[in-house]
PDB file of C-alpha atoms and ligand atoms in Angstrom:
ATOM      1  CA  MET A 277      55.787 -23.021  76.856  1.00 45.00           C
ATOM      2  CA  ASN A 278      53.603 -24.314  73.923  1.00 46.00           C
ATOM      3  CA  SER A 279      49.830 -24.175  74.569  1.00 44.00           C
ATOM      4  CA  HIS A 280      49.498 -27.944  75.042  1.00 63.00           C
ATOM      5  CA  GLU A 281      52.074 -27.910  77.977  1.00 78.00           C
ATOM      6  CA  LEU A 282      50.911 -27.288  81.270  1.00 86.00           C
ATOM      7  CA  SER A 283      52.502 -25.362  83.757  1.00 90.00           C
ATOM      8  CA  LEU A 284      54.072 -27.066  86.663  1.00 90.00           C
ATOM      9  CA  ARG A 285      50.868 -26.223  88.634  1.00 92.00           C
ATOM     10  CA  GLU A 286      48.218 -27.731  86.621  1.00 94.00           C
ATOM     11  CA  LYS A 287      50.459 -31.040  86.724  1.00 96.00           C
ATOM     12  CA  ASN A 288      49.032 -34.371  88.980  1.00 97.00           C
ATOM     13  CA  ILE A 289      51.400 -35.313  91.370  1.00 98.00           C
ATOM     14  CA  VAL A 290      52.850 -38.940  91.310  1.00 98.00           C
ATOM     15  CA  PHE A 291      54.256 -41.005  94.079  1.00 98.00           C
ATOM     16  CA  THR A 292      56.579 -43.492  93.548  1.00 98.00           C
ATOM     17  CA  GLY A 293      58.742 -45.650  95.752  1.00 98.00           C
ATOM     18  CA  PHE A 294      58.884 -49.682  97.437  1.00 98.00           C
ATOM     19  CA  MET A 295      55.879 -51.235  98.762  1.00 98.00           C
ATOM     20  CA  GLY A 296      55.012 -49.953 102.234  1.00 96.00           C
ATOM     21  CA  VAL A 297      57.129 -46.775 101.840  1.00 97.00           C
ATOM     22  CA  GLY A 298      54.022 -44.515 102.872  1.00 97.00           C
ATOM     23  CA  LYS A 299      52.717 -43.825  99.316  1.00 98.00           C
ATOM     24  CA  THR A 300      49.450 -43.551 100.140  1.00 98.00           C
ATOM     25  CA  THR A 301      49.214 -42.376 103.659  1.00 97.00           C
ATOM     26  CA  ILE A 302      51.546 -39.590 102.783  1.00 98.00           C
ATOM     27  CA  GLY A 303      49.545 -38.878  99.307  1.00 98.00           C
ATOM     28  CA  LYS A 304      46.473 -38.597 100.881  1.00 98.00           C
ATOM     29  CA  ARG A 305      47.804 -35.943 103.574  1.00 98.00           C
ATOM     30  CA  VAL A 306      49.337 -33.869 100.659  1.00 98.00           C
ATOM     31  CA  ALA A 307      46.133 -33.877  98.164  1.00 98.00           C
ATOM     32  CA  LYS A 308      43.859 -32.787 101.460  1.00 98.00           C
ATOM     33  CA  LYS A 309      46.240 -30.202 102.369  1.00 98.00           C
ATOM     34  CA  LEU A 310      46.091 -28.999  98.415  1.00 97.00           C
ATOM     35  CA  TYR A 311      42.623 -29.298  98.043  1.00 97.00           C
ATOM     36  CA  ARG A 312      43.191 -31.952  95.334  1.00 97.00           C
ATOM     37  CA  SER A 313      41.312 -35.433  94.581  1.00 96.00           C
ATOM     38  CA  PHE A 314      43.417 -38.593  95.325  1.00 98.00           C
ATOM     39  CA  ILE A 315      43.583 -41.864  94.298  1.00 98.00           C
ATOM     40  CA  ASP A 316      45.398 -44.847  95.084  1.00 98.00           C
ATOM     41  CA  THR A 317      46.030 -46.970  91.356  1.00 98.00           C
ATOM     42  CA  ASP A 318      45.963 -50.755  93.719  1.00 98.00           C
ATOM     43  CA  ASP A 319      42.003 -48.963  94.501  1.00 98.00           C
ATOM     44  CA  ALA A 320      41.598 -48.306  91.466  1.00 98.00           C
ATOM     45  CA  ILE A 321      42.706 -51.909  90.403  1.00 98.00           C
ATOM     46  CA  GLU A 322      40.819 -53.422  92.935  1.00 98.00           C
ATOM     47  CA  GLU A 323      37.379 -51.624  91.509  1.00 98.00           C
ATOM     48  CA  ALA A 324      37.932 -52.479  88.200  1.00 98.00           C
ATOM     49  CA  PHE A 325      38.014 -56.457  88.878  1.00 98.00           C
ATOM     50  CA  GLY A 326      36.141 -56.157  92.066  1.00 98.00           C
ATOM     51  CA  MET A 327      38.660 -57.996  93.816  1.00 98.00           C
ATOM     52  CA  THR A 328      41.646 -56.794  95.629  1.00 97.00           C
ATOM     53  CA  PRO A 329      45.213 -56.727  93.962  1.00 97.00           C
ATOM     54  CA  ALA A 330      46.412 -59.916  95.919  1.00 97.00           C
ATOM     55  CA  GLU A 331      43.552 -61.705  94.718  1.00 97.00           C
ATOM     56  CA  VAL A 332      43.753 -60.579  90.887  1.00 98.00           C
ATOM     57  CA  PHE A 333      47.680 -62.387  90.826  1.00 98.00           C
ATOM     58  CA  THR A 334      46.342 -65.276  92.144  1.00 97.00           C
ATOM     59  CA  THR A 335      42.929 -65.577  89.796  1.00 98.00           C
ATOM     60  CA  TYR A 336      44.438 -64.304  86.670  1.00 98.00           C
ATOM     61  CA  GLY A 337      48.216 -63.709  86.959  1.00 98.00           C
ATOM     62  CA  GLU A 338      50.556 -60.995  87.108  1.00 98.00           C
ATOM     63  CA  LYS A 339      50.881 -59.808  83.839  1.00 98.00           C
ATOM     64  CA  THR A 340      46.685 -59.584  83.778  1.00 98.00           C
ATOM     65  CA  PHE A 341      47.252 -56.945  87.310  1.00 98.00           C
ATOM     66  CA  ARG A 342      50.077 -55.189  84.968  1.00 98.00           C
ATOM     67  CA  ASP A 343      48.251 -54.373  82.094  1.00 98.00           C
ATOM     68  CA  LYS A 344      45.542 -52.700  83.991  1.00 98.00           C
ATOM     69  CA  GLU A 345      47.447 -50.945  85.903  1.00 98.00           C
ATOM     70  CA  ARG A 346      49.407 -49.591  83.272  1.00 98.00           C
ATOM     71  CA  GLU A 347      46.361 -48.702  81.303  1.00 98.00           C
ATOM     72  CA  ILE A 348      44.855 -46.780  84.936  1.00 98.00           C
ATOM     73  CA  VAL A 349      48.197 -44.977  85.182  1.00 98.00           C
ATOM     74  CA  THR A 350      48.400 -43.898  81.375  1.00 98.00           C
ATOM     75  CA  ARG A 351      44.846 -42.658  82.132  1.00 98.00           C
ATOM     76  CA  LEU A 352      45.018 -41.014  85.273  1.00 97.00           C
ATOM     77  CA  CYS A 353      48.198 -39.108  83.892  1.00 96.00           C
ATOM     78  CA  THR A 354      47.066 -37.707  81.241  1.00 95.00           C
ATOM     79  CA  GLU A 355      43.648 -36.153  82.666  1.00 94.00           C
ATOM     80  CA  GLN A 356      44.122 -32.845  83.374  1.00 89.00           C
ATOM     81  CA  LYS A 357      42.422 -32.871  87.041  1.00 92.00           C
ATOM     82  CA  LEU A 358      44.883 -32.079  89.692  1.00 95.00           C
ATOM     83  CA  HIS A 359      45.087 -35.413  90.824  1.00 96.00           C
ATOM     84  CA  VAL A 360      47.315 -36.538  93.616  1.00 98.00           C
ATOM     85  CA  ILE A 361      48.108 -40.274  92.639  1.00 98.00           C
ATOM     86  CA  SER A 362      49.683 -43.282  94.363  1.00 98.00           C
ATOM     87  CA  LEU A 363      51.255 -45.570  92.944  1.00 98.00           C
ATOM     88  CA  GLY A 364      51.960 -49.565  93.227  1.00 98.00           C
ATOM     89  CA  GLY A 365      55.326 -50.199  94.083  1.00 98.00           C
ATOM     90  CA  GLY A 366      55.905 -52.128  90.565  1.00 98.00           C
ATOM     91  CA  ALA A 367      54.429 -49.759  88.294  1.00 98.00           C
ATOM     92  CA  PHE A 368      57.336 -47.856  87.731  1.00 98.00           C
ATOM     93  CA  MET A 369      59.028 -51.373  86.460  1.00 98.00           C
ATOM     94  CA  GLN A 370      56.869 -50.740  83.407  1.00 98.00           C
ATOM     95  CA  ASP A 371      58.874 -48.142  80.763  1.00 98.00           C
ATOM     96  CA  GLU A 372      55.288 -46.947  79.872  1.00 98.00           C
ATOM     97  CA  ILE A 373      54.383 -46.040  82.824  1.00 98.00           C
ATOM     98  CA  ARG A 374      57.377 -44.563  83.786  1.00 98.00           C
ATOM     99  CA  LYS A 375      57.112 -42.595  80.694  1.00 98.00           C
ATOM    100  CA  VAL A 376      54.083 -41.063  81.055  1.00 98.00           C
ATOM    101  CA  CYS A 377      54.325 -40.115  84.686  1.00 98.00           C
ATOM    102  CA  LEU A 378      57.561 -38.260  83.677  1.00 98.00           C
ATOM    103  CA  GLU A 379      56.484 -36.247  80.930  1.00 96.00           C
ATOM    104  CA  LYS A 380      53.236 -35.236  82.401  1.00 96.00           C
ATOM    105  CA  CYS A 381      53.102 -35.206  86.223  1.00 97.00           C
ATOM    106  CA  ILE A 382      55.290 -34.331  88.820  1.00 97.00           C
ATOM    107  CA  VAL A 383      57.262 -37.732  89.986  1.00 98.00           C
ATOM    108  CA  ILE A 384      58.203 -37.591  93.528  1.00 98.00           C
ATOM    109  CA  TYR A 385      59.948 -40.460  94.936  1.00 98.00           C
ATOM    110  CA  LEU A 386      59.909 -41.838  98.793  1.00 98.00           C
ATOM    111  CA  ASP A 387      62.762 -43.208  99.856  1.00 97.00           C
ATOM    112  CA  LEU A 388      63.064 -45.055 102.850  1.00 97.00           C
ATOM    113  CA  SER A 389      66.182 -47.458 103.710  1.00 97.00           C
ATOM    114  CA  TRP A 390      66.598 -50.946 103.929  1.00 98.00           C
ATOM    115  CA  GLU A 391      67.456 -50.662 107.517  1.00 97.00           C
ATOM    116  CA  HIS A 392      64.152 -48.753 108.244  1.00 97.00           C
ATOM    117  CA  TRP A 393      62.049 -50.697 105.616  1.00 97.00           C
ATOM    118  CA  LYS A 394      62.788 -54.372 106.959  1.00 95.00           C
ATOM    119  CA  ASP A 395      60.726 -53.461 110.160  1.00 95.00           C
ATOM    120  CA  ARG A 396      57.798 -52.755 108.417  1.00 94.00           C
ATOM    121  CA  ILE A 397      57.435 -56.377 106.301  1.00 96.00           C
ATOM    122  CA  GLY A 398      55.599 -58.221 108.991  1.00 95.00           C
ATOM    123  CA  LEU A 399      52.841 -55.558 108.764  1.00 94.00           C
ATOM    124  CA  ILE A 400      52.473 -56.008 104.866  1.00 95.00           C
ATOM    125  CA  ILE A 401      53.901 -59.238 103.750  1.00 95.00           C
ATOM    126  CA  ASP A 402      50.481 -61.121 103.585  1.00 94.00           C
ATOM    127  CA  SER A 403      48.813 -58.362 101.219  1.00 95.00           C
ATOM    128  CA  ARG A 404      51.606 -58.086  99.094  1.00 96.00           C
ATOM    129  CA  PRO A 405      51.795 -61.103  96.170  1.00 96.00           C
ATOM    130  CA  VAL A 406      55.472 -60.107  95.033  1.00 97.00           C
ATOM    131  CA  LEU A 407      57.001 -60.370  98.814  1.00 97.00           C
ATOM    132  CA  LYS A 408      55.486 -63.878  99.362  1.00 92.00           C
ATOM    133  CA  ASP A 409      57.577 -66.758  99.041  1.00 92.00           C
ATOM    134  CA  ARG A 410      60.952 -65.104  99.111  1.00 96.00           C
ATOM    135  CA  SER A 411      63.113 -65.040 101.741  1.00 96.00           C
ATOM    136  CA  LEU A 412      64.524 -61.865 103.282  1.00 97.00           C
ATOM    137  CA  ASP A 413      67.565 -61.753 101.252  1.00 98.00           C
ATOM    138  CA  GLU A 414      65.753 -62.136  98.202  1.00 98.00           C
ATOM    139  CA  ILE A 415      63.448 -59.190  99.034  1.00 98.00           C
ATOM    140  CA  GLU A 416      66.462 -57.484  99.559  1.00 98.00           C
ATOM    141  CA  GLU A 417      67.693 -57.981  96.372  1.00 98.00           C
ATOM    142  CA  LEU A 418      64.357 -56.693  94.961  1.00 98.00           C
ATOM    143  CA  PHE A 419      64.155 -53.332  96.910  1.00 98.00           C
ATOM    144  CA  TYR A 420      68.091 -52.539  95.606  1.00 98.00           C
ATOM    145  CA  LYS A 421      67.486 -53.784  92.157  1.00 98.00           C
ATOM    146  CA  ARG A 422      64.223 -51.121  92.024  1.00 98.00           C
ATOM    147  CA  GLN A 423      65.724 -48.321  93.284  1.00 97.00           C
ATOM    148  CA  GLU A 424      67.525 -48.412  90.024  1.00 97.00           C
ATOM    149  CA  TYR A 425      63.571 -47.523  88.421  1.00 98.00           C
ATOM    150  CA  TYR A 426      62.708 -44.988  91.492  1.00 98.00           C
ATOM    151  CA  SER A 427      66.088 -43.180  90.938  1.00 97.00           C
ATOM    152  CA  VAL A 428      64.492 -40.998  87.792  1.00 97.00           C
ATOM    153  CA  ASN A 429      62.074 -38.958  89.200  1.00 98.00           C
ATOM    154  CA  HIS A 430      61.240 -34.939  89.692  1.00 97.00           C
ATOM    155  CA  SER A 431      62.131 -35.086  93.640  1.00 97.00           C
ATOM    156  CA  LYS A 432      63.448 -37.576  95.785  1.00 97.00           C
ATOM    157  CA  MET A 433      62.118 -37.466  99.601  1.00 97.00           C
ATOM    158  CA  GLU A 434      63.843 -38.930 102.325  1.00 95.00           C
ATOM    159  CA  THR A 435      61.441 -40.609 104.943  1.00 95.00           C
ATOM    160  CA  ASP A 436      64.003 -42.433 107.115  1.00 94.00           C
ATOM    161  CA  GLU A 437      63.480 -39.554 110.180  1.00 89.00           C
ATOM    162  CA  GLN A 438      60.388 -38.337 109.754  1.00 91.00           C
ATOM    163  CA  ASP A 439      56.835 -39.185 110.792  1.00 95.00           C
ATOM    164  CA  PRO A 440      54.005 -38.990 107.308  1.00 96.00           C
ATOM    165  CA  GLU A 441      52.535 -35.753 108.794  1.00 97.00           C
ATOM    166  CA  GLU A 442      56.170 -33.393 108.627  1.00 96.00           C
ATOM    167  CA  VAL A 443      56.894 -35.567 105.206  1.00 97.00           C
ATOM    168  CA  ALA A 444      53.566 -33.878 103.380  1.00 98.00           C
ATOM    169  CA  SER A 445      53.948 -30.792 105.278  1.00 97.00           C
ATOM    170  CA  TYR A 446      57.774 -30.586 103.770  1.00 97.00           C
ATOM    171  CA  ILE A 447      56.377 -31.555 100.322  1.00 98.00           C
ATOM    172  CA  VAL A 448      53.582 -29.249  99.903  1.00 97.00           C
ATOM    173  CA  ASP A 449      56.199 -26.608 100.928  1.00 97.00           C
ATOM    174  CA  SER A 450      58.482 -27.400  97.904  1.00 96.00           C
ATOM    175  CA  LEU A 451      55.829 -27.582  95.600  1.00 96.00           C
ATOM    176  CA  LYS A 452      54.125 -24.116  96.822  1.00 95.00           C
ATOM    177  CA  LEU A 453      58.059 -22.717  96.214  1.00 94.00           C
ATOM    178  CA  ALA A 454      58.571 -24.262  93.045  1.00 91.00           C
ATOM    179  CA  TRP A 455      54.783 -22.665  91.481  1.00 92.00           C
ATOM    180  CA  GLU A 456      56.061 -19.331  93.043  1.00 89.00           C
ATOM    181  CA  LEU A 457      59.046 -19.672  90.963  1.00 85.00           C
ATOM    182  CA  TYR A 458      58.495 -21.544  88.011  1.00 77.00           C
TER     183      TYR A 458
HETATM  184  C1  S3P B 547      53.053 -54.239  93.911  1.00 50.96           C
HETATM  185  C2  S3P B 547      52.958 -53.054  94.811  1.00 50.96           C
HETATM  186  C3  S3P B 547      51.807 -53.321  95.678  1.00 50.96           C
HETATM  187  C4  S3P B 547      50.610 -53.402  94.863  1.00 50.96           C
HETATM  188  C5  S3P B 547      51.082 -55.138  94.345  1.00 50.96           C
HETATM  189  C6  S3P B 547      52.284 -55.138  93.271  1.00 50.96           C
HETATM  190  C7  S3P B 547      55.023 -54.429  93.981  1.00 50.96           C
HETATM  191  O1  S3P B 547      51.405 -52.061  96.064  1.00 50.96           O
HETATM  192  O2  S3P B 547      50.302 -53.104  93.936  1.00 50.96           O
HETATM  193  O3  S3P B 547      51.159 -55.801  95.327  1.00 50.96           O
HETATM  194  O4  S3P B 547      55.425 -54.564  92.660  1.00 50.96           O
HETATM  195  O5  S3P B 547      55.435 -53.476  94.275  1.00 50.96           O
HETATM  196  P1  S3P B 547      52.080 -51.170  97.290  1.00 50.96           P
HETATM  197  O6  S3P B 547      53.245 -50.609  96.925  1.00 50.96           O
HETATM  198  O7  S3P B 547      51.260 -49.484  97.656  1.00 50.96           O
HETATM  199  O8  S3P B 547      52.070 -51.846  98.332  1.00 50.96           O
END
């Protein structure tokens, strides 16, 4: 390991996955258990613009949102501050974001099956511009198309049959084991 390379336990932890899979809920719990700071990149974007991500989409357009998202994720990933970072579900579609996350951080993909995910749609559709004006079939297509991008990760966690606390505990135990071994 050269002097600039971080050990596993010094790296920021990044959660990726589709909208509504629990990145924020689980990320917050993991951060608390590890005594780390938690950052939701959508909240950071909201703070930067003084408006919600949905409002940024309607006021400035998706490109402006994605540019800011890339800028914020790149900055957070390269900070050596033991963050736990929850990405927006579309962030991993950007090559630059995937690259910086995979190079600098531990990337955990939260996987939820379509069957389980579609039960949550009513809870999130109004606040997610990417889902609005799409039929259920179109959303399903987007869901599967994005799996290809999320599939490049350091660790994949299936969340179908577990509650957020169980998932968070499992992740923390696995991380601690990895930190002891490597
Ligand atoms: C988006 C996901 C959202 C938010 C924005 C775009 C996407 O975040 O960044 O609405 O393209 O998947 P969540 O994954 O936290 O819902």
